[in-house]
Short mmCIF file of C-alpha atoms in Angstrom, two decimals:
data_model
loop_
_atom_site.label_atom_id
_atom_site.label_comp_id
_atom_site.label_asym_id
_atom_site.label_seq_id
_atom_site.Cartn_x
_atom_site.Cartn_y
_atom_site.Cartn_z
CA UNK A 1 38.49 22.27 -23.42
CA UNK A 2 34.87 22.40 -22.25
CA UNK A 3 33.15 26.09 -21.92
CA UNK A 4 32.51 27.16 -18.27
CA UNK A 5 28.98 26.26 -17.70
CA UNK A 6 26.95 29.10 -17.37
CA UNK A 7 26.71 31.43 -14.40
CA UNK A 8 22.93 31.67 -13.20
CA UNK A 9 22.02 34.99 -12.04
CA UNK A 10 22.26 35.50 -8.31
CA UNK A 11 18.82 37.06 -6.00
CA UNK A 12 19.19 40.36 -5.82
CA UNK A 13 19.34 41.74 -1.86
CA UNK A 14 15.76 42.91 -2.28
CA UNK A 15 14.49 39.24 -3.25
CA UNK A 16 11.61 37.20 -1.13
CA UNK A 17 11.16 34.61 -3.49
CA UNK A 18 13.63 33.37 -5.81
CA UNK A 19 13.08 29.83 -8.09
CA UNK A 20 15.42 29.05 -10.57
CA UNK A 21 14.42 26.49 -13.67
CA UNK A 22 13.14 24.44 -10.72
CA UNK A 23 10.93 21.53 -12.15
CA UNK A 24 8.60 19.69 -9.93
CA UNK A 25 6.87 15.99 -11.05
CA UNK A 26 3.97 13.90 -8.86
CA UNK A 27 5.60 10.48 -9.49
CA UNK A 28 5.96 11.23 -13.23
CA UNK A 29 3.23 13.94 -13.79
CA UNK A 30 5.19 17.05 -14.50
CA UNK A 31 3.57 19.72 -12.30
CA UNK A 32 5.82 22.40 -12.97
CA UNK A 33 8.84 22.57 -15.78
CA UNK A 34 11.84 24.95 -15.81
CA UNK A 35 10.29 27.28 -13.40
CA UNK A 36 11.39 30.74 -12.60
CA UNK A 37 10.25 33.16 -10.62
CA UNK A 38 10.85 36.00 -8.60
CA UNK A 39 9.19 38.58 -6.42
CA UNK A 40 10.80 41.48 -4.58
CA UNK A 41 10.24 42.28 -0.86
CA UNK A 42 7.42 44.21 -0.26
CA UNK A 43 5.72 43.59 -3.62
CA UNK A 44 1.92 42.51 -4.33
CA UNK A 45 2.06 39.57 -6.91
CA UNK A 46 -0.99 37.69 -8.08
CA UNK A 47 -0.72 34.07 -9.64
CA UNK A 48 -3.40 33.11 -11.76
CA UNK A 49 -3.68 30.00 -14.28
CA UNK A 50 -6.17 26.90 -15.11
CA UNK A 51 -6.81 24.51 -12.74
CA UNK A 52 -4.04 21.47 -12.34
CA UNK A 53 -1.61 24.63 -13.77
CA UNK A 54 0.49 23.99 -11.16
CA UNK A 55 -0.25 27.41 -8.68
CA UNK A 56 -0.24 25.68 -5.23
CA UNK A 57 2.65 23.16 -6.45
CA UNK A 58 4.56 26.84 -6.63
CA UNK A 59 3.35 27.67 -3.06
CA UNK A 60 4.23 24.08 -1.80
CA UNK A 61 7.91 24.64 -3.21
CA UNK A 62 7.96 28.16 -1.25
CA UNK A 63 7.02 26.41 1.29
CA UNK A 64 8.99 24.07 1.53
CA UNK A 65 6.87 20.99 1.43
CA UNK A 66 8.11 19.59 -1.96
CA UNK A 67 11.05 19.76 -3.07
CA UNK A 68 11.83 20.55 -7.05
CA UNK A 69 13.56 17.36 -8.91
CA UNK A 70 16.35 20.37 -10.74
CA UNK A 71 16.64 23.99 -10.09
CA UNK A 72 16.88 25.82 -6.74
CA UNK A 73 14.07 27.84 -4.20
CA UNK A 74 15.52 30.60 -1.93
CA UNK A 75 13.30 32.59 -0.06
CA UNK A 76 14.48 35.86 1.99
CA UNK A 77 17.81 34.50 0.67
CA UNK A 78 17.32 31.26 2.61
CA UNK A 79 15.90 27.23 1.62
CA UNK A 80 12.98 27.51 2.29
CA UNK A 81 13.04 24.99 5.14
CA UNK A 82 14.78 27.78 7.05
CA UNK A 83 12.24 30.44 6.43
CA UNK A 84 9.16 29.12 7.36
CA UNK A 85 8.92 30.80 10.81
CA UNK A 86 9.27 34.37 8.44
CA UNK A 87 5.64 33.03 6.41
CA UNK A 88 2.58 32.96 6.97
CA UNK A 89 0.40 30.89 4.94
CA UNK A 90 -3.63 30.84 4.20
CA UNK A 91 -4.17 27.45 2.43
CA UNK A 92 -7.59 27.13 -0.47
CA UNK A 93 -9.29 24.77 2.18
CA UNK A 94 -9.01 24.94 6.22
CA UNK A 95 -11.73 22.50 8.07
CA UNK A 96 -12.59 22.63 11.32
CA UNK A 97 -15.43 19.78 13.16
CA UNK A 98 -18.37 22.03 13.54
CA UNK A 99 -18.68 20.20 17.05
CA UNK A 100 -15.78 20.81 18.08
CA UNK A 101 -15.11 23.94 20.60
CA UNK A 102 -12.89 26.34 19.48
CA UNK A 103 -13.19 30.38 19.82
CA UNK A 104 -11.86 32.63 17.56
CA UNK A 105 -8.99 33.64 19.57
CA UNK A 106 -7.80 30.20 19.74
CA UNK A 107 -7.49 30.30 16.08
CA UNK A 108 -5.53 33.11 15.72
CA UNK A 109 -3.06 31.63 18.38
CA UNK A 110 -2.44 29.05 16.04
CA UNK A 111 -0.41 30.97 13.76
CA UNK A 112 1.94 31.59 16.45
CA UNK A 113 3.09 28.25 16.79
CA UNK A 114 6.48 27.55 14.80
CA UNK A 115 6.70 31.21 14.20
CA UNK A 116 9.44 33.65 14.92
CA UNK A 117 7.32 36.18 16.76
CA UNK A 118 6.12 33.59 19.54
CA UNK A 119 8.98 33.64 21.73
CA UNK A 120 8.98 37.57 22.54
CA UNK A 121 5.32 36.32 24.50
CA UNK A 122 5.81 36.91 27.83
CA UNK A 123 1.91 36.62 29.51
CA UNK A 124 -1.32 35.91 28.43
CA UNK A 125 -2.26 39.96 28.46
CA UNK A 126 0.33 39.99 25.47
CA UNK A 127 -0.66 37.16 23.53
CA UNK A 128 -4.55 38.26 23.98
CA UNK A 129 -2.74 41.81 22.68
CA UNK A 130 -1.57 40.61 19.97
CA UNK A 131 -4.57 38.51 18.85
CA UNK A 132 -6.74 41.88 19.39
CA UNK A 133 -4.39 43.63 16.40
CA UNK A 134 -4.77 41.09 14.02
CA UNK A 135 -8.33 40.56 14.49
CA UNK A 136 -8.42 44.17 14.16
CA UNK A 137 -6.14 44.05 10.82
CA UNK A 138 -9.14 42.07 9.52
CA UNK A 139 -12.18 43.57 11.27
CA UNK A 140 -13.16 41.45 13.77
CA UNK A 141 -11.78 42.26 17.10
CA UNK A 142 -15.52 42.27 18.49
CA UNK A 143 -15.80 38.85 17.71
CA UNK A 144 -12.74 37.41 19.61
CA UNK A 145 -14.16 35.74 22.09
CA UNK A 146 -17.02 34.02 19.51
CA UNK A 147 -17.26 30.42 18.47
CA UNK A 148 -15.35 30.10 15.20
CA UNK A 149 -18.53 28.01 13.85
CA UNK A 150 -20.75 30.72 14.48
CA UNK A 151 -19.18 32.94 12.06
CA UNK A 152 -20.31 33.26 8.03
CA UNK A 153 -17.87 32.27 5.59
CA UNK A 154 -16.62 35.41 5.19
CA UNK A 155 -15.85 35.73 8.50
CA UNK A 156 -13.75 32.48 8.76
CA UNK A 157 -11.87 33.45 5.97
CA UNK A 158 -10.46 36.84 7.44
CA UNK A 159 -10.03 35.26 11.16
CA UNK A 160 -7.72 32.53 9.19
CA UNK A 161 -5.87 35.83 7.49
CA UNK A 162 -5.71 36.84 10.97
CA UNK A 163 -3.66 33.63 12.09
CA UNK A 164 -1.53 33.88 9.07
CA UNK A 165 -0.31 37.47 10.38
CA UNK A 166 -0.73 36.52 13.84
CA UNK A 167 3.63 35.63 13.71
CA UNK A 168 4.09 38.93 11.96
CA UNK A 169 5.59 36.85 8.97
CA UNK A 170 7.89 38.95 6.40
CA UNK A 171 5.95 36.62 3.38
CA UNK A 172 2.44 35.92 3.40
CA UNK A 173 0.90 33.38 1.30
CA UNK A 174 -3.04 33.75 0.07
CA UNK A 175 -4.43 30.49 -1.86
CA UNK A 176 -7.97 31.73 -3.19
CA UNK A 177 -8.85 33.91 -0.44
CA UNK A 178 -12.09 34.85 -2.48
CA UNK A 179 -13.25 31.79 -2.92
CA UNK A 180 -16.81 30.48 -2.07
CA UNK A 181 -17.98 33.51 -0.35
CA UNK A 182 -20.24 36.20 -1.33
CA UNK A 183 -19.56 39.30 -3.01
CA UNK A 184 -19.78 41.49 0.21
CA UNK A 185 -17.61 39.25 1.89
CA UNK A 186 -15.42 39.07 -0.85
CA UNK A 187 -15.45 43.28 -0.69
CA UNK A 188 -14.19 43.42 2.98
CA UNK A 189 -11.56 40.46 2.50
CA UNK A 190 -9.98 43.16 -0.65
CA UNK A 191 -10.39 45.88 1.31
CA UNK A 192 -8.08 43.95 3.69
CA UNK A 193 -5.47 43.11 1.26
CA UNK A 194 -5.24 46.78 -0.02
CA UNK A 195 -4.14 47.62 3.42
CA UNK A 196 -1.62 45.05 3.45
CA UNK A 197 -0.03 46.92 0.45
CA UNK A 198 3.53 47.53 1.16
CA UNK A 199 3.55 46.08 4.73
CA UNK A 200 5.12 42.50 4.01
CA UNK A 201 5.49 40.66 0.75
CA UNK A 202 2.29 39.05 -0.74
CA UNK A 203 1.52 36.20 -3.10
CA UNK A 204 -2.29 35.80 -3.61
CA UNK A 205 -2.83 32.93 -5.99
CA UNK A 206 -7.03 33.90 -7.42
CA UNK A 207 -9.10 32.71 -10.54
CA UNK A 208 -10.90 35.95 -10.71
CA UNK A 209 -9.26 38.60 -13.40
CA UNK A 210 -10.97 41.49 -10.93
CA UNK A 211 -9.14 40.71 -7.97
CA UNK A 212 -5.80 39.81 -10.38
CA UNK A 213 -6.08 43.38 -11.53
CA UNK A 214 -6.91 45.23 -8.66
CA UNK A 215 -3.80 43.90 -6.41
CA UNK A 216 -0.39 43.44 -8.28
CA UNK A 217 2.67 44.64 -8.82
CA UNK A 218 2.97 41.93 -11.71
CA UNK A 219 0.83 39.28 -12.48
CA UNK A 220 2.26 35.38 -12.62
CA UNK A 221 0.50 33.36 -14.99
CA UNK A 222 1.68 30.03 -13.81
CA UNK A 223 0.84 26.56 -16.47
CA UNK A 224 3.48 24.04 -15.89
CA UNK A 225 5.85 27.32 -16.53
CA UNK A 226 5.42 30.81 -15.67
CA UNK A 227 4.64 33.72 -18.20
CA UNK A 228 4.87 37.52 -16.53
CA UNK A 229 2.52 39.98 -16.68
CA UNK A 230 3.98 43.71 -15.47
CA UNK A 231 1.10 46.07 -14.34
CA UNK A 232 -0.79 47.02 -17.62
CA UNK A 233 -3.93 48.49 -18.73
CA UNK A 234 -4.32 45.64 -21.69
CA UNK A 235 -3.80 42.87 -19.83
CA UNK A 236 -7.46 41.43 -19.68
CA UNK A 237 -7.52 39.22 -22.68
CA UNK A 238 -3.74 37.97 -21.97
CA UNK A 239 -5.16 37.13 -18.10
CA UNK A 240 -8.47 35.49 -18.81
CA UNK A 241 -6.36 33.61 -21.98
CA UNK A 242 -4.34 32.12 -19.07
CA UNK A 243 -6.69 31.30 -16.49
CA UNK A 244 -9.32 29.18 -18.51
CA UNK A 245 -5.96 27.82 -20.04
CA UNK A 246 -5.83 28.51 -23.50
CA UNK A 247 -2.17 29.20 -24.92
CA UNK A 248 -0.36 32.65 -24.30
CA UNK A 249 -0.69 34.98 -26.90
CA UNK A 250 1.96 34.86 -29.44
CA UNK A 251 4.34 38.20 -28.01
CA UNK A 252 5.27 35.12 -24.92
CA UNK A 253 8.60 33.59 -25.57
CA UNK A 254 9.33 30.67 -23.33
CA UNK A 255 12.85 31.49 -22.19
CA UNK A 256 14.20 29.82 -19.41
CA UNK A 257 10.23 28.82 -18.23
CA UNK A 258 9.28 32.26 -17.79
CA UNK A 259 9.15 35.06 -20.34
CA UNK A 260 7.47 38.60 -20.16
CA UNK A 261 4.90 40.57 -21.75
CA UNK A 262 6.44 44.23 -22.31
#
């Protein structure tokens, strides 16, 4: 008689995110392998790895928009088809035509489309209400009625965090929010996040070891599998090992695609 195939474990009733030995190929490039992973509501995780590791494929399966070949996603104990008006999302690259006219508050009133918070809108005093708070989340309710082209880098990055949290999403989803902008940009954008700290569940996905360290509750080091960091004051060489891509140190097991450094 054949054994009773084994019992996976279950989310707990605290889990966001939960991806079980979920393997995801680009026609036959394997992207990610035996993937597991799982984040807690309210935590601060960072994902960090080398480029083509396979970091957005894991936001894309949150998301929703592919779907793994084996294994399983759940998020806030749903597919994640079902959850999407509880996230809000900040993808590496947003364009906009620099001709074309669109003020900041028109941005932010983007993220309420599709979202769960949109239908409690009852006038346009409450929508301009709640675009005034998250500007002000991300300090730049002065500058609501600006020209989103007019605005530095910076300043386009934290009116798109603005959108994300314009549908008061449980989940929010950061894809390099660092990236090509200057250091005192960068400074105000952290200073953000930190506030976010136990408000909703965050995923920041970031090449830079600083900003890995600074906001986590565990650190994801995602390369075709995952390998999990717990908060720890020697983590630097195991981080920077896994972002430029070099192999984990040997105290990483590879069981069940993820393992953990104690």
């Amino acid at each position: 008689m054949d054994a009773a195939p084994e019992k996976k474990p279950m989310p707990s009733p605290g889990s966001a995110i939960s991806i079980r030995d979920a393997s995801v190929y680009y026609d036959t490039y394997p992207a990610l392998l035996k993937t597991n992973l799982d984040v807690e509501r309210g935590q601060f995780v960072t994902i960090v790895g080398p480029n083509g590791g396979g970091k957005t494929t894991v936001f894309k399966l949150i998301l929703g928009l592919v779907k793994p070949r084996s294994g399983s996603v759940r998020v806030l104990g749903m597919p994640p088809e079902a959850a999407r008006t509880s996230l809000g999302y900040v993808p590496q690259n947003s364009s906009f035509d620099p001709l074309f006219p669109v003020r900041v508050s028109d941005i932010v009133r983007m993220g309420f489309l599709g979202s769960a918070y949109y239908p409690g809108f009852r006038n346009r005093e409450e929508t301009r209400a709640r675009v005034l708070e998250c500007l002000h989340d991300v300090g730049l309710e002065d500058r609501v009625d600006a020209w989103f082209n007019s605005l530095s880098g910076g300043q386009k990055q934290r009116v798109l965090i603005a959108r994300a949290l314009a549908g008061a999403p449980e989940v929010l989803l950061l894809d390099e929010p660092t990236s090509n902008i200057d250091l005192h940009a960068e400074e105000m954008i952290l200073d953000m996040l930190e506030r976010l700290r136990g408000k909703l569940t965050v995923l920041l996905v970031t090449h830079y070891p600083k900003v890995a360290m600074r906001f986590l509750d565990r650190v994801y080091c995602v390369n075709r599998n995952v390998h999990i960091h717990p908060h720890t004051e020697k983590m630097d060489e195991d981080l920077m090992r896994h972002i430029t891509g070099m192999a984990p140190p040997a105290v990483f097991g590879t069981t069940g695609g993820g393992s953990e450094h104690a």
